[in-house]
Coordinates of C-alpha atoms in Angstrom, one line a residue:
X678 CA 127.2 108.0 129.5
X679 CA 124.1 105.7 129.2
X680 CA 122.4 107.1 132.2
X681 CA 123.1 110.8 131.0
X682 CA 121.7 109.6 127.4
X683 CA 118.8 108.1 128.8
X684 CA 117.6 111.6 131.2
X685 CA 119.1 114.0 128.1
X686 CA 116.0 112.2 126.0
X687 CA 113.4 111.6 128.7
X688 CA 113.8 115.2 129.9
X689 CA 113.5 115.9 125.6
X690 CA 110.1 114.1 126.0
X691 CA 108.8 115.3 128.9
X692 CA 110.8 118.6 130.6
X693 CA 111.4 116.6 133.9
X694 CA 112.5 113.6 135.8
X695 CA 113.0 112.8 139.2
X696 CA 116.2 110.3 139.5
X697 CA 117.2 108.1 142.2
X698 CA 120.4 106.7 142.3
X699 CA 122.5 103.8 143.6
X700 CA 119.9 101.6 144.7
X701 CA 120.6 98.0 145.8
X702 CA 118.4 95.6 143.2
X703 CA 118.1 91.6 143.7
X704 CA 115.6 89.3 142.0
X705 CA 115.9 85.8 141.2
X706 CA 115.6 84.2 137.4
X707 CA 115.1 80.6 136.4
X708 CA 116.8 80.1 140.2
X709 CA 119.6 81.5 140.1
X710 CA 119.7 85.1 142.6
X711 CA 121.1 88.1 141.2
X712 CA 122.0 91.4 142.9
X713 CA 122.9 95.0 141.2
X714 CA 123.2 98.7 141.5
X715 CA 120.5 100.4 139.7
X716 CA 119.2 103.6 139.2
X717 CA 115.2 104.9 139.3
X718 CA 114.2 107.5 137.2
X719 CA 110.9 108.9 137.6
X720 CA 108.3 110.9 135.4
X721 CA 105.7 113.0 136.3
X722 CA 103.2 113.3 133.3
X723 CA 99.8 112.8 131.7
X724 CA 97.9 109.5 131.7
X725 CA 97.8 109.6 127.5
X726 CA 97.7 106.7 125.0
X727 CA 100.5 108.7 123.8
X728 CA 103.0 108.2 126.2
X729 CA 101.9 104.6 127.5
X730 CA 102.9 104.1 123.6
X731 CA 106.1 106.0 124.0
X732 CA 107.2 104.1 127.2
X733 CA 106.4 100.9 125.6
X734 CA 108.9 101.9 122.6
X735 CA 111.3 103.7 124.9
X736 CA 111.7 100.0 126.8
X737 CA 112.9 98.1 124.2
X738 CA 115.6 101.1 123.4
X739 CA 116.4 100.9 127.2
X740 CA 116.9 96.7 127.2
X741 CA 119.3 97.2 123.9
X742 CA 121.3 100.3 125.2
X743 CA 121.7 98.0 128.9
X744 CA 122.0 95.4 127.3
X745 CA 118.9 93.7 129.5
X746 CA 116.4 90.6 129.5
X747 CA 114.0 93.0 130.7
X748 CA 113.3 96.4 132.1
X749 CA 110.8 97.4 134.6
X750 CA 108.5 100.2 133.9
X751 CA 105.7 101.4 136.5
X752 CA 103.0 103.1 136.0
X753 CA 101.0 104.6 138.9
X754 CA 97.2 105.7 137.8
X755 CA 95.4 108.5 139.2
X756 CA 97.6 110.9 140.3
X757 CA 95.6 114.4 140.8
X758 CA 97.9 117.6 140.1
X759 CA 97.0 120.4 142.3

């Protein structure tokens, strides 16, 4: 229900997404390892003040609704639409 939440309002936002699921995750915190299932969801838009400010909003919704430390959000510059 939180993963269909969390498209049903990017896809609001934007009109698309590309998700990936059921990836393996592992990273290490304050030395102890941890491992997970996790999900990557992708979008495809405009390199705007906007939506940097919208992403940076939409994380700390994302680390209450997970209930997370942290989330990780990339952003990848200079993509040309053709």
């Amino acid at each position: 229900k939180k993963i269909k939440e969390t498209l049903r309002e990017i896809a609001e936002e934007f009109e698309a997404y590309t998700e990936s699921k059921e990836n393996d995750g592992f990273w290490v915190h304050k030395s102890k390892s941890y491992s997970d299932s996790v999900s990557k969801i992708e979008v495809v838009t405009h390199d705007t003040k906007a939506n940097d400010q919208w992403f940076e909003n939409y994380k700390s919704v994302l680390k209450k609704r997970f209930k997370l430390k942290d989330i990780f959000i990339k952003k990848t510059s200079g993509l040309e639409i053709l």
